[in-house]
Short mmCIF file of C-alpha atoms and ligand atoms in Angstrom, two decimals:
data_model
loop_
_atom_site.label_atom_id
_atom_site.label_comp_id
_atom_site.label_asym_id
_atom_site.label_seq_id
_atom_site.Cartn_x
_atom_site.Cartn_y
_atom_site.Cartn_z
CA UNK A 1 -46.81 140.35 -95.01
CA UNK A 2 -44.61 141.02 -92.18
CA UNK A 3 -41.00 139.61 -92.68
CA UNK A 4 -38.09 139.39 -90.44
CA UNK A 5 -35.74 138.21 -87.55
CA UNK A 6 -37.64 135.51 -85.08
CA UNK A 7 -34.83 134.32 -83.42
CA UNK A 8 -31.41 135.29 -82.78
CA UNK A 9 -28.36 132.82 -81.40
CA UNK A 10 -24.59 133.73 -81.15
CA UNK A 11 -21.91 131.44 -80.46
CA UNK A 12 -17.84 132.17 -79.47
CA UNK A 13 -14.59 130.52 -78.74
CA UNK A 14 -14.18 129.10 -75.51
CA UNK A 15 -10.32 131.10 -75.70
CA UNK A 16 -10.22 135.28 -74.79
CA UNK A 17 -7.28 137.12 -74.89
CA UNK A 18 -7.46 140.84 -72.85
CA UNK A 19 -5.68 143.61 -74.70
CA UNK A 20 -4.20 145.12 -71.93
CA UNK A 21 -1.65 142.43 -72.13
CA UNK A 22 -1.43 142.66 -75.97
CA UNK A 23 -0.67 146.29 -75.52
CA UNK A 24 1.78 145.27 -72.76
CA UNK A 25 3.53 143.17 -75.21
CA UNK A 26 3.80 145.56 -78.59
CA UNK A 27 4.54 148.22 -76.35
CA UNK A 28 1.79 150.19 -77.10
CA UNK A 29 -0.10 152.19 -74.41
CA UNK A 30 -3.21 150.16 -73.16
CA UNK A 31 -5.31 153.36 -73.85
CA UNK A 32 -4.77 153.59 -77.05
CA UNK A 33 -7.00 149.57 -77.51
CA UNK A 34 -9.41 150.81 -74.70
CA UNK A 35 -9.53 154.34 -75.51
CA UNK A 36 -8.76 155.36 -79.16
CA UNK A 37 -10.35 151.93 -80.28
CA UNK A 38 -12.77 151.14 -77.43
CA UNK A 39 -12.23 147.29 -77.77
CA UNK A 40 -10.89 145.65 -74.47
CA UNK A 41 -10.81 141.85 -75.29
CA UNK A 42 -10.87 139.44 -78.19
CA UNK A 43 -12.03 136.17 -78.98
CA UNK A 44 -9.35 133.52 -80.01
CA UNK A 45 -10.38 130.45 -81.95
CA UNK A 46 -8.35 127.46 -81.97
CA UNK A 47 -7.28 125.59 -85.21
CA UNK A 48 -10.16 123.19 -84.19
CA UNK A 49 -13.34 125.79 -84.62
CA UNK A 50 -13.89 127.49 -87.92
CA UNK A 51 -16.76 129.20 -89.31
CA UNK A 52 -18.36 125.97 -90.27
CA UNK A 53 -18.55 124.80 -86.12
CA UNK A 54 -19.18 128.91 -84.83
CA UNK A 55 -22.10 128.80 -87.61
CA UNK A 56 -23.31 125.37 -86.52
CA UNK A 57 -23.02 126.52 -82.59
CA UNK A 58 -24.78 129.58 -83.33
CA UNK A 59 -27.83 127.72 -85.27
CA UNK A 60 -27.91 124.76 -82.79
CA UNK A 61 -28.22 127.40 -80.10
CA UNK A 62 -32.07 128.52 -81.55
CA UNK A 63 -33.72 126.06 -83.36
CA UNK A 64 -36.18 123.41 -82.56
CA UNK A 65 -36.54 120.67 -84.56
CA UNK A 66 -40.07 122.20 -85.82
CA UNK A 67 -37.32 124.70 -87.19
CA UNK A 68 -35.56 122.28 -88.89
CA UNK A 69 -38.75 120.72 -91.14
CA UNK A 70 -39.50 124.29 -91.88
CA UNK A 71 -35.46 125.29 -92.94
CA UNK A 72 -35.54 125.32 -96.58
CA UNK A 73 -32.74 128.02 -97.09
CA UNK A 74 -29.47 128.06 -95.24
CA UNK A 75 -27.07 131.09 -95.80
CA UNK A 76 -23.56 131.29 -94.80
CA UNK A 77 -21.96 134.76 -95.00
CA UNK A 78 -18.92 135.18 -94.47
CA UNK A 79 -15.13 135.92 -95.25
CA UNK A 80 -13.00 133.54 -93.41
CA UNK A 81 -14.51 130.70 -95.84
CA UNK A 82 -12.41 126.69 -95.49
CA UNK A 83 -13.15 126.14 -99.27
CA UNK A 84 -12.93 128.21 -102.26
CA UNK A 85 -15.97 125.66 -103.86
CA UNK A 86 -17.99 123.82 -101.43
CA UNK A 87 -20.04 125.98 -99.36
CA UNK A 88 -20.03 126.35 -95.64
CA UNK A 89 -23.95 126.16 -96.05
CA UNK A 90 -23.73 122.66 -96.84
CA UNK A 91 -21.55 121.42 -94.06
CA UNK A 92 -23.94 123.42 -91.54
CA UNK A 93 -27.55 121.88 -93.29
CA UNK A 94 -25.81 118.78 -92.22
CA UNK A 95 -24.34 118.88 -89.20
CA UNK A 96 -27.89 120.21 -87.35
CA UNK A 97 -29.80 117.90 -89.02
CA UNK A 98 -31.62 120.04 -91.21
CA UNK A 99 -34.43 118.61 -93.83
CA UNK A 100 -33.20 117.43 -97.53
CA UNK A 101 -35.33 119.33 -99.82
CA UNK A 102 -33.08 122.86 -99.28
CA UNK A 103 -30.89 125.33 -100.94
CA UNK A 104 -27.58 125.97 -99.33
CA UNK A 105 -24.86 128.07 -100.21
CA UNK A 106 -22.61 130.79 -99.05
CA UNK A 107 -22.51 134.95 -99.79
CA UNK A 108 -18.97 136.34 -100.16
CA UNK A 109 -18.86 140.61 -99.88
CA UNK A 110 -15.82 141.07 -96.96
CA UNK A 111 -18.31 142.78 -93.95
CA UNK A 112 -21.46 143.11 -95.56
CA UNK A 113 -22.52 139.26 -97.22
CA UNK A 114 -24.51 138.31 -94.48
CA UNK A 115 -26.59 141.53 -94.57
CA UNK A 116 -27.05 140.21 -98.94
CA UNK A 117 -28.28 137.27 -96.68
CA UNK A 118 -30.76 138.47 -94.56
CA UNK A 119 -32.46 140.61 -97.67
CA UNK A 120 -32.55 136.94 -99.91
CA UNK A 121 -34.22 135.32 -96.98
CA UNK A 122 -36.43 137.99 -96.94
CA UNK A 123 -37.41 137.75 -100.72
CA UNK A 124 -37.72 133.92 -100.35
CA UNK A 125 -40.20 134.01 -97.50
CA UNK A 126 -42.15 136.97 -99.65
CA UNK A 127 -42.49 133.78 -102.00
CA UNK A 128 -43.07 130.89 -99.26
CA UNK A 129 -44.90 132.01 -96.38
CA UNK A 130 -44.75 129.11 -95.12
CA UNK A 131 -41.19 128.34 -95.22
CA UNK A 132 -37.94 129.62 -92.74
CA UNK A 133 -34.66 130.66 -93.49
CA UNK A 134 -31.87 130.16 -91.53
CA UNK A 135 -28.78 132.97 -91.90
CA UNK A 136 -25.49 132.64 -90.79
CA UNK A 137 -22.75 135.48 -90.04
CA UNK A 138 -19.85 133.59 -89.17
CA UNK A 139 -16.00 134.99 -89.27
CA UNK A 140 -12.78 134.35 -87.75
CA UNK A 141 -10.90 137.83 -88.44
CA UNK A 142 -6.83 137.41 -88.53
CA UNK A 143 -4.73 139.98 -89.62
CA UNK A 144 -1.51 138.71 -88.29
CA UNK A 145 1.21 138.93 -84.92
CA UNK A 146 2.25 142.30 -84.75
CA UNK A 147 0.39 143.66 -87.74
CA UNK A 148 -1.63 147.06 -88.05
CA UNK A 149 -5.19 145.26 -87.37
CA UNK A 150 -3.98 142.78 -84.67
CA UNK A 151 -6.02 144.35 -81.99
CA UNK A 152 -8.88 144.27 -84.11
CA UNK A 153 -9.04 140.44 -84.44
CA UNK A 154 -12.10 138.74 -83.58
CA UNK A 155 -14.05 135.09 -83.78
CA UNK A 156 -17.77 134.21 -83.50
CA UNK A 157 -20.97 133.51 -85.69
CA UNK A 158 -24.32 135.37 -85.55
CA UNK A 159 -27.52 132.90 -86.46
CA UNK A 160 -30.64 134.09 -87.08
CA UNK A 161 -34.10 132.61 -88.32
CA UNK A 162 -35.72 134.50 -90.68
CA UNK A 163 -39.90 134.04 -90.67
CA UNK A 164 -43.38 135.66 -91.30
CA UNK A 165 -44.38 137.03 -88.61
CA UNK A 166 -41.18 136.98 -86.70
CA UNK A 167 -41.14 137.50 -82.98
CA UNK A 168 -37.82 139.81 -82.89
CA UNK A 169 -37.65 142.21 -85.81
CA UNK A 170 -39.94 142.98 -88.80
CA UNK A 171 -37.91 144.22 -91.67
CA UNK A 172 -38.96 147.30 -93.37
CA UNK A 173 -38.57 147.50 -96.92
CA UNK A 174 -36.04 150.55 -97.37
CA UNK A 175 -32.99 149.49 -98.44
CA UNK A 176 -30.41 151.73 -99.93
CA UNK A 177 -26.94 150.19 -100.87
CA UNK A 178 -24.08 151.85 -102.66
CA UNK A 179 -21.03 150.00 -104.43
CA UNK A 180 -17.72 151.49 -105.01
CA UNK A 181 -15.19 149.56 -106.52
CA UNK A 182 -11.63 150.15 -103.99
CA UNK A 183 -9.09 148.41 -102.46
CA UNK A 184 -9.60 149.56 -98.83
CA UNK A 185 -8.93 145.41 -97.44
CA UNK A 186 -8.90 142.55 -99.78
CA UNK A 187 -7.80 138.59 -99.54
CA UNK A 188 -5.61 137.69 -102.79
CA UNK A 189 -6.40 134.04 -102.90
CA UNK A 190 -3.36 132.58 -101.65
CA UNK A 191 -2.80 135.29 -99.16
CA UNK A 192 -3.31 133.98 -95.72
CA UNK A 193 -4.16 137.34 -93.73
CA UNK A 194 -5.73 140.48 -95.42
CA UNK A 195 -4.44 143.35 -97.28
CA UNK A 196 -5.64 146.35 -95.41
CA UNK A 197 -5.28 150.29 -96.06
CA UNK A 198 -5.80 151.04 -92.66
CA UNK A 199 -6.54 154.87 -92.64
CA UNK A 200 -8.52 154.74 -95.75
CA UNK A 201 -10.74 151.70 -94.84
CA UNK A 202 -11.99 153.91 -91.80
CA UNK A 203 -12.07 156.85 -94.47
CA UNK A 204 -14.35 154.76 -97.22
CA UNK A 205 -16.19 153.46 -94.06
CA UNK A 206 -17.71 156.70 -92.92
CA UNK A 207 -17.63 158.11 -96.76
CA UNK A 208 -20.09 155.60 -97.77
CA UNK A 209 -21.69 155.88 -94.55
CA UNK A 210 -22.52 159.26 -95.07
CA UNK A 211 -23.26 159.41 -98.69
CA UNK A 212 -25.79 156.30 -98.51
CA UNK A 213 -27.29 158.24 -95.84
CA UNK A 214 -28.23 160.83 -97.64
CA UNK A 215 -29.87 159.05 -100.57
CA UNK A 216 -31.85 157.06 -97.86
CA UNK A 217 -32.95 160.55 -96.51
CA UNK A 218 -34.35 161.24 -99.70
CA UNK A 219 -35.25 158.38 -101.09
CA UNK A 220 -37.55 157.29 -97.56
CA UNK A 221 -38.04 160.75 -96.51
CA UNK A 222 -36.64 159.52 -92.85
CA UNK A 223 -33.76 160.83 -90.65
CA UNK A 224 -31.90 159.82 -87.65
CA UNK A 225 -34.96 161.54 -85.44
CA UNK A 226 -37.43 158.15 -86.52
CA UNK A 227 -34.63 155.93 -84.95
CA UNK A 228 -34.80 154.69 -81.16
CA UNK A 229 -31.36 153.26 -81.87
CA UNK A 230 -28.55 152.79 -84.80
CA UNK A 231 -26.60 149.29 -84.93
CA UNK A 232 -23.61 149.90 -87.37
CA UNK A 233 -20.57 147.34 -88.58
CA UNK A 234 -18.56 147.39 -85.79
CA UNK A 235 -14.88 146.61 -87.04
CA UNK A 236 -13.96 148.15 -83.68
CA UNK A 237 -16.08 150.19 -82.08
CA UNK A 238 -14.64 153.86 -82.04
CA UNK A 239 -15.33 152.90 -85.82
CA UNK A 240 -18.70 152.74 -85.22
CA UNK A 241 -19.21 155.85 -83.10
CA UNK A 242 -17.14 158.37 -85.14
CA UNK A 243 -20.07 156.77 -87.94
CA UNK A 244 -22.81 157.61 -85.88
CA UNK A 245 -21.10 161.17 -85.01
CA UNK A 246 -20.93 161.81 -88.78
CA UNK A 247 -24.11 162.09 -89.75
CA UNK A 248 -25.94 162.96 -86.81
CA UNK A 249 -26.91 166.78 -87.08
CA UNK A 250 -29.12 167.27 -83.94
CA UNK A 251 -27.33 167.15 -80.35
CA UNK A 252 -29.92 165.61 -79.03
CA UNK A 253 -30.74 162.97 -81.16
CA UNK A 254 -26.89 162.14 -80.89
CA UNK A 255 -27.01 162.08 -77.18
CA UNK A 256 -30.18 159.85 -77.40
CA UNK A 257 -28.07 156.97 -79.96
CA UNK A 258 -25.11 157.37 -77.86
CA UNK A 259 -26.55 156.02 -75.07
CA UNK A 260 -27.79 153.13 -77.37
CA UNK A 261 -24.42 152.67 -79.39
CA UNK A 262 -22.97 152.15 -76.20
CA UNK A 263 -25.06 149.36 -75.09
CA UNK A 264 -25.16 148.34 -78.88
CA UNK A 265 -21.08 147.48 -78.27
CA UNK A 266 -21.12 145.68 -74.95
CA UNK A 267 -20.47 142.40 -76.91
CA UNK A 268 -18.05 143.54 -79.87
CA UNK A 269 -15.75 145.04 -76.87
CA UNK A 270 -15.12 141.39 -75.55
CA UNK A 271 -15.43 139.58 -79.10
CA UNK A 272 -13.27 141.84 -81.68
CA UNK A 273 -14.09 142.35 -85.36
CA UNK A 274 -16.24 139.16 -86.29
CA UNK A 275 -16.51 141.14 -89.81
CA UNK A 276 -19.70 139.70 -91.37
CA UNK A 277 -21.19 138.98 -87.98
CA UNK A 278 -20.36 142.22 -86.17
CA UNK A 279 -23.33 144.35 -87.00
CA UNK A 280 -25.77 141.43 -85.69
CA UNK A 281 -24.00 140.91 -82.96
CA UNK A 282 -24.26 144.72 -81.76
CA UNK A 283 -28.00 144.19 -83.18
CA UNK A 284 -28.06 141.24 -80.09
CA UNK A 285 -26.25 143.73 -77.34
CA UNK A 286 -28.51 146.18 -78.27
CA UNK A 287 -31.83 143.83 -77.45
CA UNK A 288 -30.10 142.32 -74.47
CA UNK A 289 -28.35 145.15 -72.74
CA UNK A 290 -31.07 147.96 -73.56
CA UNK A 291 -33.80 148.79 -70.87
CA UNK A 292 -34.71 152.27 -73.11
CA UNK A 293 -36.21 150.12 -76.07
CA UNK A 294 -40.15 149.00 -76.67
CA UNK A 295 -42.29 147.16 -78.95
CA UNK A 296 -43.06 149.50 -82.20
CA UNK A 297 -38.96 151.37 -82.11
CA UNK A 298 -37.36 151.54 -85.12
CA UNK A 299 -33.91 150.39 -85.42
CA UNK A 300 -31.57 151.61 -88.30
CA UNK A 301 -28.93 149.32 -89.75
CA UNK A 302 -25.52 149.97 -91.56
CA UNK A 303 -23.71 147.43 -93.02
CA UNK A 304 -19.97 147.90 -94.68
CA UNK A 305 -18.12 145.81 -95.88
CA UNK A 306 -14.53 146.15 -97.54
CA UNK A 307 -14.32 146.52 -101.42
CA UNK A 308 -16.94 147.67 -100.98
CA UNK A 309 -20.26 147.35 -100.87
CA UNK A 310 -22.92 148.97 -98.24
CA UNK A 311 -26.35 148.92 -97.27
CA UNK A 312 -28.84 151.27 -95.04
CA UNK A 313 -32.19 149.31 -93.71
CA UNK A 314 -34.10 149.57 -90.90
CA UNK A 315 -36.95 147.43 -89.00
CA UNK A 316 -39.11 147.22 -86.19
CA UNK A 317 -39.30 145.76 -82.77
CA UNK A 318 -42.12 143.34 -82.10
CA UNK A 319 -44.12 143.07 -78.97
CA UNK A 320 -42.47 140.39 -77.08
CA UNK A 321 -39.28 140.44 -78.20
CA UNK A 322 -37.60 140.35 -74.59
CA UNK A 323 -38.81 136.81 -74.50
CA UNK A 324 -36.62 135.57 -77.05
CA UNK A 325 -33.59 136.83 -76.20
CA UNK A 326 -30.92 135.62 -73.25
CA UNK A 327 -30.26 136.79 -69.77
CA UNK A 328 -26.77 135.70 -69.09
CA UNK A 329 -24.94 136.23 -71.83
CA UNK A 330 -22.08 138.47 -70.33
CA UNK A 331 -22.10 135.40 -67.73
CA UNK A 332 -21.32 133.15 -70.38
CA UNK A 333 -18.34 135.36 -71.74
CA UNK A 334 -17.13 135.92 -68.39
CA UNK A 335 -16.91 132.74 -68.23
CA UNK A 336 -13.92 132.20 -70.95
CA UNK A 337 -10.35 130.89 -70.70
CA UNK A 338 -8.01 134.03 -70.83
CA UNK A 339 -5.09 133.10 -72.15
CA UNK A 340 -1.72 134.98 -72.21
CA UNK A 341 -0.28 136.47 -75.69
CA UNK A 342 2.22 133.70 -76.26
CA UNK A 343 -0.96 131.45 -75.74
CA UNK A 344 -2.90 133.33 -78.25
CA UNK A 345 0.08 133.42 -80.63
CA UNK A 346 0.59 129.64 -80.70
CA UNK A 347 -3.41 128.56 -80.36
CA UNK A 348 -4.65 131.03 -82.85
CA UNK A 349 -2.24 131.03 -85.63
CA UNK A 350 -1.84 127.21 -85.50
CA UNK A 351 -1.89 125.60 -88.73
CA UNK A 352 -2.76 121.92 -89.76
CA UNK A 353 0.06 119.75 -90.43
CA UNK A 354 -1.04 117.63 -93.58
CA UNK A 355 0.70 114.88 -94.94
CA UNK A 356 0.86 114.16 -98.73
CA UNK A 357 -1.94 112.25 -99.31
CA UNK A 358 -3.79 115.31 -97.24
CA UNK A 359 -4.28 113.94 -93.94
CA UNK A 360 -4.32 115.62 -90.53
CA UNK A 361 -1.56 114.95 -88.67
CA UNK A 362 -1.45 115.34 -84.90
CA UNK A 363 -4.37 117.34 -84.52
CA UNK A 364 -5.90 118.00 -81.15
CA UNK A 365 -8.79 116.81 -80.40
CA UNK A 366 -11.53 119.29 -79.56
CA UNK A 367 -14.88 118.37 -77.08
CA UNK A 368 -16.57 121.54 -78.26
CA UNK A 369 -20.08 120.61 -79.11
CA UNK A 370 -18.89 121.20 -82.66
CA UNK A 371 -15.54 120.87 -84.05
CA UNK A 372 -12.88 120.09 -87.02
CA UNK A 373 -11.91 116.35 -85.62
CA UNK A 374 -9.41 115.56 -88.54
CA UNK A 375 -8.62 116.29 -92.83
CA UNK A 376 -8.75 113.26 -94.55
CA UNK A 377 -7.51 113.22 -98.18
CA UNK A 378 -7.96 117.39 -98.43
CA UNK A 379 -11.76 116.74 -96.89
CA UNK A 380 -12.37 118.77 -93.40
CA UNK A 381 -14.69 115.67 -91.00
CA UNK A 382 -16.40 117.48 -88.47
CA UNK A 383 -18.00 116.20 -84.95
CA UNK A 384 -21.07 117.31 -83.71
N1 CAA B 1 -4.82 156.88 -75.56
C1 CAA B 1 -6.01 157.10 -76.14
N2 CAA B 1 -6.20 157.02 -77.48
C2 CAA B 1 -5.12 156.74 -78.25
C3 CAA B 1 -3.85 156.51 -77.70
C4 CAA B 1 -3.71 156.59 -76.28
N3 CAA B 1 -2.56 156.37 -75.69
N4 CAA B 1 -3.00 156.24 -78.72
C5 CAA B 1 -3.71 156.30 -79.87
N5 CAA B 1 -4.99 156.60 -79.59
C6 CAA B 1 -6.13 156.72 -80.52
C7 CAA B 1 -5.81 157.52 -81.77
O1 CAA B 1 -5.91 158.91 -81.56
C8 CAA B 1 -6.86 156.98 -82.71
O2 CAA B 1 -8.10 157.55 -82.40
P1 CAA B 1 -8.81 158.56 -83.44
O3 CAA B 1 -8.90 157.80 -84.75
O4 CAA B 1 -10.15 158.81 -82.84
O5 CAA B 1 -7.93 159.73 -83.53
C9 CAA B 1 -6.99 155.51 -82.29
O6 CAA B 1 -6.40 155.42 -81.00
C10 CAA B 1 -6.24 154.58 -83.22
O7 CAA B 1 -4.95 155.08 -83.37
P2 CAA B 1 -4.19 155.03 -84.76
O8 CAA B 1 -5.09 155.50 -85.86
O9 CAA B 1 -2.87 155.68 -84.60
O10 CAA B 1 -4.03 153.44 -84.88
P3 CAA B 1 -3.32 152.58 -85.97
O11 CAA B 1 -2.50 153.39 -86.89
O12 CAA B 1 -2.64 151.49 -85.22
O13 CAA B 1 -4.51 151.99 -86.87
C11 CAA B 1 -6.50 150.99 -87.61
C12 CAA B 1 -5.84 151.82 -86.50
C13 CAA B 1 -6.24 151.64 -88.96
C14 CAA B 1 -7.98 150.95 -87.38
C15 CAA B 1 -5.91 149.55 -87.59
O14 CAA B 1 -6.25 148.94 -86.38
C16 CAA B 1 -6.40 148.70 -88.73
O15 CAA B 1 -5.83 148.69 -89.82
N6 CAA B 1 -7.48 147.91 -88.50
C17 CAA B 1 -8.05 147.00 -89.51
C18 CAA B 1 -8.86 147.74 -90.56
C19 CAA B 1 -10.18 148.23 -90.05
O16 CAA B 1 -10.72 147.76 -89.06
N7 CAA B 1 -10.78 149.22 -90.76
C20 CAA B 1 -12.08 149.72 -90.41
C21 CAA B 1 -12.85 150.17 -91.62
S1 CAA B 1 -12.94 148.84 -92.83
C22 CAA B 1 -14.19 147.82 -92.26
O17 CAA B 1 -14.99 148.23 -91.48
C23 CAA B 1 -14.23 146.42 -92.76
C24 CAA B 1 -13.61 145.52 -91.74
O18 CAA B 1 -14.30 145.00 -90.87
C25 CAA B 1 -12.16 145.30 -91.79
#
């Protein structure tokens, strides 16, 4: 049975903040975001959207109500979560209206949870033909004002509908992971930003790249010459290049997944890091910004995540796919409120004001199509 990715959504904040004027303000050169980290804008989230309303806005934006009868699984990864218990799943299955009779819940692995995701749906459809699952990548990524990963911030959700017979991507069945128990980023539980290692996150990243590479050359017999293009985590994307640089041996073949990284990044240079979402979102670039790709290519996937856990799989484009996908996209990002950085400094580092009893205090009120509208006794009500 085929397996995989029939429909792909993304949603964003409606805030953007352009790094030049970051740089401008930490008095760092400009080139050294655009250049040495190839990221030029990020998304900024107000206190408002989370990654229960990105999720919701990413789902709402490709499914049908058919969907919705069919949806027996929802999946939320993610690392950002708004409750250490209940998952974001659940909140989701509810605000789109999805059928009773489901399973929700949420995968926790930093980067890589959502890519756990995608493999469970993919095991539960082997089981129910019949059925869909719907996954969910959603992250807000905060390190901090002035800290080591603040122009590596990000906010957004990745949604995808997992079928037989999917009109997007079949899955192949070749997965190779690799665990490795470090501290290269981390979240204590009452920390409110990361801990990161910087210089050895981007070490482990490439070190597990390249090692899991290798057993997947073995194990599948398959090298970087099979692939029409590679879609890696992108925590930035100079991240992902000097990746793809690593364990390409043949000049040519680089050359060739160059020119697809760099339509693979179009989106994650105007988002940021949306950590669990990030490799499906250059996945989405990829499809939409691509004009080298056809029916029958074979895409390889690498997804990190902190901690850390990896995995190496790969699938298959399916005739059609162009009519699933979106036109306007960059339109739609153009289209974003800049703000300055003592806008983003006040709007995305907000915090709700709760009184004792736990209710929201003063909080703005948000017209998004989804949003937080208020905390009442410690429990997060939501609009939609
Ligand atoms: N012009 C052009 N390039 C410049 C420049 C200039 N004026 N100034 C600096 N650069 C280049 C540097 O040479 C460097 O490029 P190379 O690595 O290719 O040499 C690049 O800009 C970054 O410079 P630094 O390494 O000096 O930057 P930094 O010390 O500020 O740290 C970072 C960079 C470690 C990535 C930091 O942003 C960070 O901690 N980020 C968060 C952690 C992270 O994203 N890790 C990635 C792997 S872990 C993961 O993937 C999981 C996840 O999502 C977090």
């Amino acid at each position: 049975m085929k397996i995989g990715i029939d429909k792909i959504g993304f949603a964003f904040p409606e805030f953007v903040l352009d790094l030049a004027d970051l740089a401008a303000a930490r008095n760092v050169d400009p080139n050294k975001f655009k250049v040495g980290l190839l990221q030029s804008e990020m998304a900024i989230a107000p206190v408002t959207q989370d990654i229960v309303t990105l999720g919701a806005q990413a789902a709402a934006s490709i499914l049908t109500e058919e969907d919705k009868q069919a949806i027996d699984m929802v999946i939320v990864g993610t690392e950002s979560s708004v409750d250490q218990s209940k998952a974001a799943a659940v909140v989701i299955h509810s605000l789109l209206g999805i059928q009773p009779f489901a399973r929700s819940i949420e995968m926790k692995e930093a980067c890589y949870g959502a890519t756990a995701g995608l493999s469970l749906a993919k095991t539960h459809i082997a089981q129910n033909p019949d059925s869909k699952v719907l996954v969910i990548a959603s992250d807000i990524a905060k390190y901090g004002i002035a800290s080591g990963g603040e122009p590596t911030q990000g906010a957004g959700a990745v949604a995808m509908l997992v079928t037989a017979d999917p009109s997007i991507l079949v899955l192949n069945s070749d997965n190779v992971c690799q665990t490795r128990d470090i501290y290269d980023f981390w979240r204590p539980n009452d920390d409110k930003y990361p801990r990161v290692d910087g210089k050895y996150s981007t070490e482990q990243y490439t070190d597990c790249l390249t090692t899991t590479f290798d057993y997947y050359k073995k194990k599948t017999g398959k090298d970087l010459e099979d692939f029409a293009a590679m879609c890696l985590h992108i925590p930035f994307p100079k991240q992902g290049l000097k990746g793809l640089r690593a364990i390409a041996a043949n000049e040519d073949t680089l050359t060739r997944l160059t020119d697809r990284f760099y339509e693979a990044i179009i989106y994650n240079q105007v988002i940021g890091n949306i950590y669990t979402g990030s490799i499906f979102l250059s996945f989405l670039s990829l499809l939409e910004n691509s004009q080298a790709l056809t029916a029958g290519d074979e895409i390889l996937f690498y997804s990190y995540g902190s901690g850390a856990v990896c995995e190496i799989f790969s699938g298959s484009l399916v005739e059609g796919y162009q009519a699933s996908l979106q036109e306007k996209r960059m339109a739609d990002l153009n289209q974003r409120t800049k703000v300055s950085v003592e806008e983003y400094e006040k709007i995305f580092f907000e915090e709700i004001v709760l009184d004792e009893a736990g209710n929201s205090i003063d909080l703005n009120s948000d017209e998004s199509p989804y949003a937080l509208e208020k905390v009442v006794e410690f429990k997060r009500i939501y609009h939609s």
